[in-house]
Amino acid sequence: MAILPETDLRRIEQWAAAQWPERFRDEVFWEVHTRGRNVTVCETRAPWGGGTDWTHQSLAQLRYRPETSDWALHWADRNSRWHVYDPDGFPVIGTAAELLAEIDRDPTAIFKG
């Protein structure tokens, strides 16, 4: 099992934490989950309508490719299945910083709606 680059993982965590102002932290925030070579960014929202459970919506997944030391970007469909993000017919592959910039740019509105 490949180990994720620590600097990339910290960059992703800091980026996710900065997506919502601190004053909304008790209502909504983005968090990062790692599993193997995958880093999943989720939006977490407070319970509403009398519920008690926080909801988690997967937004994006960065998959580390140790053979090339880069990352590939994926998006989740409504059934939580992951797909390669290829808005121009080519997979979006690059550094963690480049993929985070692509999520911020979000030209297809697939990550942030």
Short mmCIF file of N, CA and C in Angstrom, two decimals:
data_model
loop_
_atom_site.label_atom_id
_atom_site.label_comp_id
_atom_site.label_asym_id
_atom_site.label_seq_id
_atom_site.Cartn_x
_atom_site.Cartn_y
_atom_site.Cartn_z
N MET A 1 0.84 -1.17 0.00
CA MET A 1 0.00 0.00 0.00
C MET A 1 0.89 1.24 0.00
N ALA A 2 0.64 2.10 -0.93
CA ALA A 2 1.43 3.33 -1.03
C ALA A 2 1.00 4.32 0.05
N ILE A 3 1.96 5.02 0.55
CA ILE A 3 1.68 6.05 1.55
C ILE A 3 1.44 7.36 0.82
N LEU A 4 0.41 8.08 1.25
CA LEU A 4 0.11 9.37 0.63
C LEU A 4 1.16 10.40 1.02
N PRO A 5 1.52 11.27 0.09
CA PRO A 5 2.45 12.35 0.42
C PRO A 5 1.85 13.25 1.51
N GLU A 6 2.55 13.37 2.61
CA GLU A 6 2.05 14.12 3.77
C GLU A 6 1.76 15.58 3.43
N THR A 7 2.61 16.20 2.62
CA THR A 7 2.38 17.60 2.27
C THR A 7 1.10 17.77 1.45
N ASP A 8 0.84 16.82 0.56
CA ASP A 8 -0.40 16.87 -0.25
C ASP A 8 -1.61 16.68 0.65
N LEU A 9 -1.54 15.72 1.56
CA LEU A 9 -2.66 15.45 2.45
C LEU A 9 -2.97 16.68 3.31
N ARG A 10 -1.97 17.33 3.84
CA ARG A 10 -2.17 18.55 4.65
C ARG A 10 -2.75 19.67 3.80
N ARG A 11 -2.27 19.80 2.56
CA ARG A 11 -2.80 20.83 1.64
C ARG A 11 -4.30 20.60 1.40
N ILE A 12 -4.68 19.36 1.17
CA ILE A 12 -6.09 19.03 0.92
C ILE A 12 -6.93 19.32 2.16
N GLU A 13 -6.44 18.93 3.33
CA GLU A 13 -7.17 19.18 4.58
C GLU A 13 -7.34 20.66 4.85
N GLN A 14 -6.29 21.45 4.65
CA GLN A 14 -6.38 22.90 4.87
C GLN A 14 -7.32 23.55 3.87
N TRP A 15 -7.26 23.11 2.63
CA TRP A 15 -8.15 23.64 1.60
C TRP A 15 -9.61 23.35 1.97
N ALA A 16 -9.90 22.11 2.37
CA ALA A 16 -11.28 21.74 2.72
C ALA A 16 -11.77 22.55 3.92
N ALA A 17 -10.92 22.72 4.92
CA ALA A 17 -11.30 23.47 6.13
C ALA A 17 -11.60 24.93 5.82
N ALA A 18 -10.99 25.47 4.78
CA ALA A 18 -11.17 26.89 4.43
C ALA A 18 -12.40 27.15 3.55
N GLN A 19 -13.13 26.11 3.18
CA GLN A 19 -14.26 26.30 2.26
C GLN A 19 -15.46 27.00 2.90
N TRP A 20 -15.62 26.88 4.21
CA TRP A 20 -16.72 27.53 4.91
C TRP A 20 -16.15 28.38 6.03
N PRO A 21 -16.67 29.58 6.24
CA PRO A 21 -16.19 30.41 7.34
C PRO A 21 -16.42 29.73 8.69
N GLU A 22 -15.58 30.02 9.63
CA GLU A 22 -15.64 29.42 10.97
C GLU A 22 -17.00 29.62 11.62
N ARG A 23 -17.65 30.74 11.37
CA ARG A 23 -18.94 31.02 12.02
C ARG A 23 -20.05 30.04 11.62
N PHE A 24 -19.86 29.31 10.53
CA PHE A 24 -20.85 28.32 10.10
C PHE A 24 -20.51 26.90 10.54
N ARG A 25 -19.40 26.74 11.25
CA ARG A 25 -18.88 25.42 11.59
C ARG A 25 -19.90 24.53 12.30
N ASP A 26 -20.85 25.12 13.04
CA ASP A 26 -21.86 24.32 13.73
C ASP A 26 -23.03 23.94 12.81
N GLU A 27 -22.97 24.40 11.55
CA GLU A 27 -24.03 24.09 10.59
C GLU A 27 -23.53 23.28 9.39
N VAL A 28 -22.35 23.66 8.88
CA VAL A 28 -21.83 23.00 7.68
C VAL A 28 -20.32 23.16 7.62
N PHE A 29 -19.66 22.15 7.14
CA PHE A 29 -18.22 22.22 6.90
C PHE A 29 -17.82 21.11 5.94
N TRP A 30 -16.64 21.27 5.37
CA TRP A 30 -16.08 20.21 4.52
C TRP A 30 -15.04 19.46 5.32
N GLU A 31 -15.02 18.16 5.12
CA GLU A 31 -14.04 17.34 5.79
C GLU A 31 -13.41 16.36 4.81
N VAL A 32 -12.31 15.78 5.22
CA VAL A 32 -11.53 14.90 4.36
C VAL A 32 -11.44 13.53 5.01
N HIS A 33 -11.69 12.50 4.21
CA HIS A 33 -11.56 11.12 4.66
C HIS A 33 -10.53 10.42 3.78
N THR A 34 -9.61 9.70 4.37
CA THR A 34 -8.62 8.96 3.58
C THR A 34 -8.86 7.47 3.74
N ARG A 35 -8.67 6.77 2.65
CA ARG A 35 -8.76 5.31 2.65
C ARG A 35 -7.81 4.82 1.57
N GLY A 36 -6.75 4.16 2.01
CA GLY A 36 -5.75 3.71 1.06
C GLY A 36 -5.13 4.88 0.34
N ARG A 37 -5.20 4.88 -0.99
CA ARG A 37 -4.64 5.97 -1.80
C ARG A 37 -5.67 7.02 -2.17
N ASN A 38 -6.88 6.92 -1.62
CA ASN A 38 -7.96 7.84 -1.96
C ASN A 38 -8.21 8.85 -0.86
N VAL A 39 -8.44 10.09 -1.26
CA VAL A 39 -8.80 11.16 -0.34
C VAL A 39 -10.15 11.69 -0.80
N THR A 40 -11.17 11.54 0.04
CA THR A 40 -12.52 11.96 -0.30
C THR A 40 -12.87 13.23 0.44
N VAL A 41 -13.39 14.21 -0.29
CA VAL A 41 -13.85 15.47 0.30
C VAL A 41 -15.36 15.38 0.42
N CYS A 42 -15.87 15.60 1.64
CA CYS A 42 -17.30 15.52 1.93
C CYS A 42 -17.80 16.83 2.52
N GLU A 43 -19.04 17.16 2.19
CA GLU A 43 -19.71 18.26 2.86
C GLU A 43 -20.54 17.65 3.97
N THR A 44 -20.38 18.16 5.18
CA THR A 44 -21.09 17.66 6.35
C THR A 44 -22.02 18.75 6.85
N ARG A 45 -23.30 18.39 7.02
CA ARG A 45 -24.31 19.37 7.45
C ARG A 45 -24.99 18.90 8.73
N ALA A 46 -25.36 19.88 9.54
CA ALA A 46 -26.04 19.62 10.81
C ALA A 46 -27.41 18.99 10.58
N PRO A 47 -27.92 18.27 11.58
CA PRO A 47 -29.27 17.70 11.46
C PRO A 47 -30.32 18.80 11.26
N TRP A 48 -31.37 18.47 10.57
CA TRP A 48 -32.45 19.43 10.37
C TRP A 48 -33.77 18.68 10.35
N GLY A 49 -34.85 19.38 10.49
CA GLY A 49 -36.17 18.77 10.47
C GLY A 49 -36.40 17.81 11.63
N GLY A 50 -35.78 18.08 12.77
CA GLY A 50 -35.97 17.21 13.92
C GLY A 50 -35.06 16.00 13.97
N GLY A 51 -34.20 15.85 12.96
CA GLY A 51 -33.29 14.71 12.94
C GLY A 51 -32.14 14.88 13.92
N THR A 52 -31.40 13.82 14.12
CA THR A 52 -30.27 13.86 15.05
C THR A 52 -28.94 13.55 14.37
N ASP A 53 -29.00 13.09 13.14
CA ASP A 53 -27.77 12.69 12.44
C ASP A 53 -27.28 13.77 11.48
N TRP A 54 -25.98 14.01 11.51
CA TRP A 54 -25.36 14.88 10.53
C TRP A 54 -25.36 14.15 9.19
N THR A 55 -25.53 14.89 8.11
CA THR A 55 -25.49 14.28 6.78
C THR A 55 -24.13 14.53 6.13
N HIS A 56 -23.70 13.58 5.33
CA HIS A 56 -22.42 13.66 4.64
C HIS A 56 -22.67 13.46 3.15
N GLN A 57 -22.20 14.41 2.35
CA GLN A 57 -22.32 14.31 0.91
C GLN A 57 -20.93 14.30 0.30
N SER A 58 -20.58 13.22 -0.38
CA SER A 58 -19.28 13.16 -1.04
C SER A 58 -19.27 14.11 -2.22
N LEU A 59 -18.22 14.93 -2.30
CA LEU A 59 -18.12 15.95 -3.35
C LEU A 59 -17.08 15.60 -4.40
N ALA A 60 -15.93 15.15 -3.95
CA ALA A 60 -14.83 14.87 -4.87
C ALA A 60 -13.91 13.84 -4.24
N GLN A 61 -13.20 13.15 -5.10
CA GLN A 61 -12.20 12.19 -4.60
C GLN A 61 -10.92 12.37 -5.41
N LEU A 62 -9.83 12.51 -4.68
CA LEU A 62 -8.51 12.59 -5.30
C LEU A 62 -7.84 11.24 -5.08
N ARG A 63 -7.39 10.62 -6.13
CA ARG A 63 -6.76 9.30 -6.03
C ARG A 63 -5.28 9.43 -6.38
N TYR A 64 -4.47 9.06 -5.41
CA TYR A 64 -3.02 9.16 -5.60
C TYR A 64 -2.54 8.01 -6.47
N ARG A 65 -1.65 8.34 -7.42
CA ARG A 65 -1.08 7.35 -8.33
C ARG A 65 0.42 7.29 -8.06
N PRO A 66 0.86 6.36 -7.21
CA PRO A 66 2.27 6.32 -6.80
C PRO A 66 3.23 6.04 -7.95
N GLU A 67 2.76 5.36 -8.98
CA GLU A 67 3.65 5.03 -10.10
C GLU A 67 4.07 6.27 -10.87
N THR A 68 3.25 7.32 -10.81
CA THR A 68 3.57 8.57 -11.51
C THR A 68 3.65 9.77 -10.55
N SER A 69 3.43 9.51 -9.28
CA SER A 69 3.48 10.54 -8.23
C SER A 69 2.56 11.71 -8.52
N ASP A 70 1.37 11.43 -9.03
CA ASP A 70 0.38 12.47 -9.26
C ASP A 70 -0.98 12.00 -8.76
N TRP A 71 -1.99 12.80 -9.02
CA TRP A 71 -3.34 12.54 -8.53
C TRP A 71 -4.32 12.55 -9.69
N ALA A 72 -5.41 11.77 -9.58
CA ALA A 72 -6.50 11.79 -10.54
C ALA A 72 -7.77 12.22 -9.82
N LEU A 73 -8.61 13.01 -10.49
CA LEU A 73 -9.81 13.56 -9.88
C LEU A 73 -11.03 12.75 -10.30
N HIS A 74 -11.91 12.48 -9.32
CA HIS A 74 -13.14 11.73 -9.55
C HIS A 74 -14.32 12.48 -8.94
N TRP A 75 -15.52 12.20 -9.45
CA TRP A 75 -16.75 12.79 -8.93
C TRP A 75 -17.73 11.67 -8.62
N ALA A 76 -18.66 11.94 -7.68
CA ALA A 76 -19.65 10.94 -7.27
C ALA A 76 -21.00 11.24 -7.90
N ASP A 77 -21.64 10.19 -8.42
CA ASP A 77 -22.98 10.38 -8.95
C ASP A 77 -24.01 10.27 -7.81
N ARG A 78 -25.28 10.35 -8.15
CA ARG A 78 -26.32 10.35 -7.11
C ARG A 78 -26.41 9.04 -6.35
N ASN A 79 -25.80 7.99 -6.88
CA ASN A 79 -25.77 6.69 -6.21
C ASN A 79 -24.45 6.46 -5.48
N SER A 80 -23.68 7.51 -5.33
CA SER A 80 -22.37 7.48 -4.65
C SER A 80 -21.36 6.59 -5.36
N ARG A 81 -21.50 6.46 -6.66
CA ARG A 81 -20.49 5.74 -7.47
C ARG A 81 -19.52 6.77 -8.02
N TRP A 82 -18.24 6.41 -8.00
CA TRP A 82 -17.20 7.34 -8.43
C TRP A 82 -16.91 7.19 -9.92
N HIS A 83 -16.67 8.34 -10.56
CA HIS A 83 -16.36 8.38 -11.99
C HIS A 83 -15.16 9.29 -12.21
N VAL A 84 -14.38 8.97 -13.22
CA VAL A 84 -13.26 9.84 -13.60
C VAL A 84 -13.82 11.17 -14.06
N TYR A 85 -13.24 12.24 -13.57
CA TYR A 85 -13.66 13.57 -13.98
C TYR A 85 -12.90 13.93 -15.25
N ASP A 86 -13.65 14.05 -16.35
CA ASP A 86 -13.03 14.32 -17.65
C ASP A 86 -13.90 15.30 -18.46
N PRO A 87 -13.96 16.54 -18.01
CA PRO A 87 -14.86 17.50 -18.66
C PRO A 87 -14.55 17.79 -20.12
N ASP A 88 -13.31 17.62 -20.52
CA ASP A 88 -12.92 17.88 -21.91
C ASP A 88 -12.60 16.59 -22.66
N GLY A 89 -13.05 15.45 -22.10
CA GLY A 89 -12.76 14.17 -22.73
C GLY A 89 -11.45 13.55 -22.29
N PHE A 90 -10.73 14.23 -21.41
CA PHE A 90 -9.47 13.72 -20.89
C PHE A 90 -9.52 13.76 -19.37
N PRO A 91 -9.06 12.71 -18.69
CA PRO A 91 -9.06 12.72 -17.23
C PRO A 91 -8.24 13.89 -16.69
N VAL A 92 -8.72 14.47 -15.59
CA VAL A 92 -7.99 15.56 -14.94
C VAL A 92 -6.99 14.91 -13.98
N ILE A 93 -5.72 15.04 -14.32
CA ILE A 93 -4.62 14.44 -13.57
C ILE A 93 -3.58 15.52 -13.34
N GLY A 94 -2.99 15.52 -12.13
CA GLY A 94 -1.96 16.52 -11.84
C GLY A 94 -1.58 16.50 -10.38
N THR A 95 -1.04 17.60 -9.92
CA THR A 95 -0.67 17.71 -8.51
C THR A 95 -1.94 17.91 -7.69
N ALA A 96 -1.82 17.72 -6.39
CA ALA A 96 -2.96 17.96 -5.50
C ALA A 96 -3.43 19.39 -5.64
N ALA A 97 -2.51 20.34 -5.70
CA ALA A 97 -2.87 21.75 -5.84
C ALA A 97 -3.64 22.01 -7.14
N GLU A 98 -3.24 21.39 -8.22
CA GLU A 98 -3.94 21.57 -9.50
C GLU A 98 -5.35 21.00 -9.45
N LEU A 99 -5.52 19.86 -8.81
CA LEU A 99 -6.85 19.27 -8.70
C LEU A 99 -7.76 20.10 -7.79
N LEU A 100 -7.23 20.63 -6.71
CA LEU A 100 -8.02 21.50 -5.83
C LEU A 100 -8.44 22.77 -6.58
N ALA A 101 -7.56 23.30 -7.39
CA ALA A 101 -7.89 24.47 -8.20
C ALA A 101 -9.00 24.14 -9.20
N GLU A 102 -8.98 22.94 -9.75
CA GLU A 102 -10.03 22.53 -10.69
C GLU A 102 -11.37 22.40 -9.96
N ILE A 103 -11.36 21.87 -8.74
CA ILE A 103 -12.59 21.79 -7.97
C ILE A 103 -13.11 23.19 -7.68
N ASP A 104 -12.23 24.11 -7.32
CA ASP A 104 -12.63 25.50 -7.08
C ASP A 104 -13.22 26.13 -8.34
N ARG A 105 -12.58 25.86 -9.45
CA ARG A 105 -13.04 26.41 -10.73
C ARG A 105 -14.40 25.82 -11.11
N ASP A 106 -14.53 24.52 -10.97
CA ASP A 106 -15.78 23.77 -11.17
C ASP A 106 -16.56 24.19 -12.41
N PRO A 107 -15.97 24.10 -13.59
CA PRO A 107 -16.64 24.59 -14.81
C PRO A 107 -17.91 23.83 -15.17
N THR A 108 -18.07 22.61 -14.68
CA THR A 108 -19.25 21.82 -14.99
C THR A 108 -20.28 21.84 -13.86
N ALA A 109 -19.97 22.52 -12.76
CA ALA A 109 -20.83 22.60 -11.57
C ALA A 109 -21.14 21.21 -11.00
N ILE A 110 -20.20 20.31 -11.15
CA ILE A 110 -20.41 18.95 -10.66
C ILE A 110 -19.98 18.77 -9.21
N PHE A 111 -19.10 19.63 -8.73
CA PHE A 111 -18.60 19.49 -7.36
C PHE A 111 -19.37 20.36 -6.37
N LYS A 112 -19.59 21.58 -6.74
CA LYS A 112 -20.25 22.52 -5.81
C LYS A 112 -21.68 22.86 -6.20
N GLY A 113 -22.12 22.33 -7.34
CA GLY A 113 -23.50 22.55 -7.75
C GLY A 113 -23.82 23.82 -8.42
#
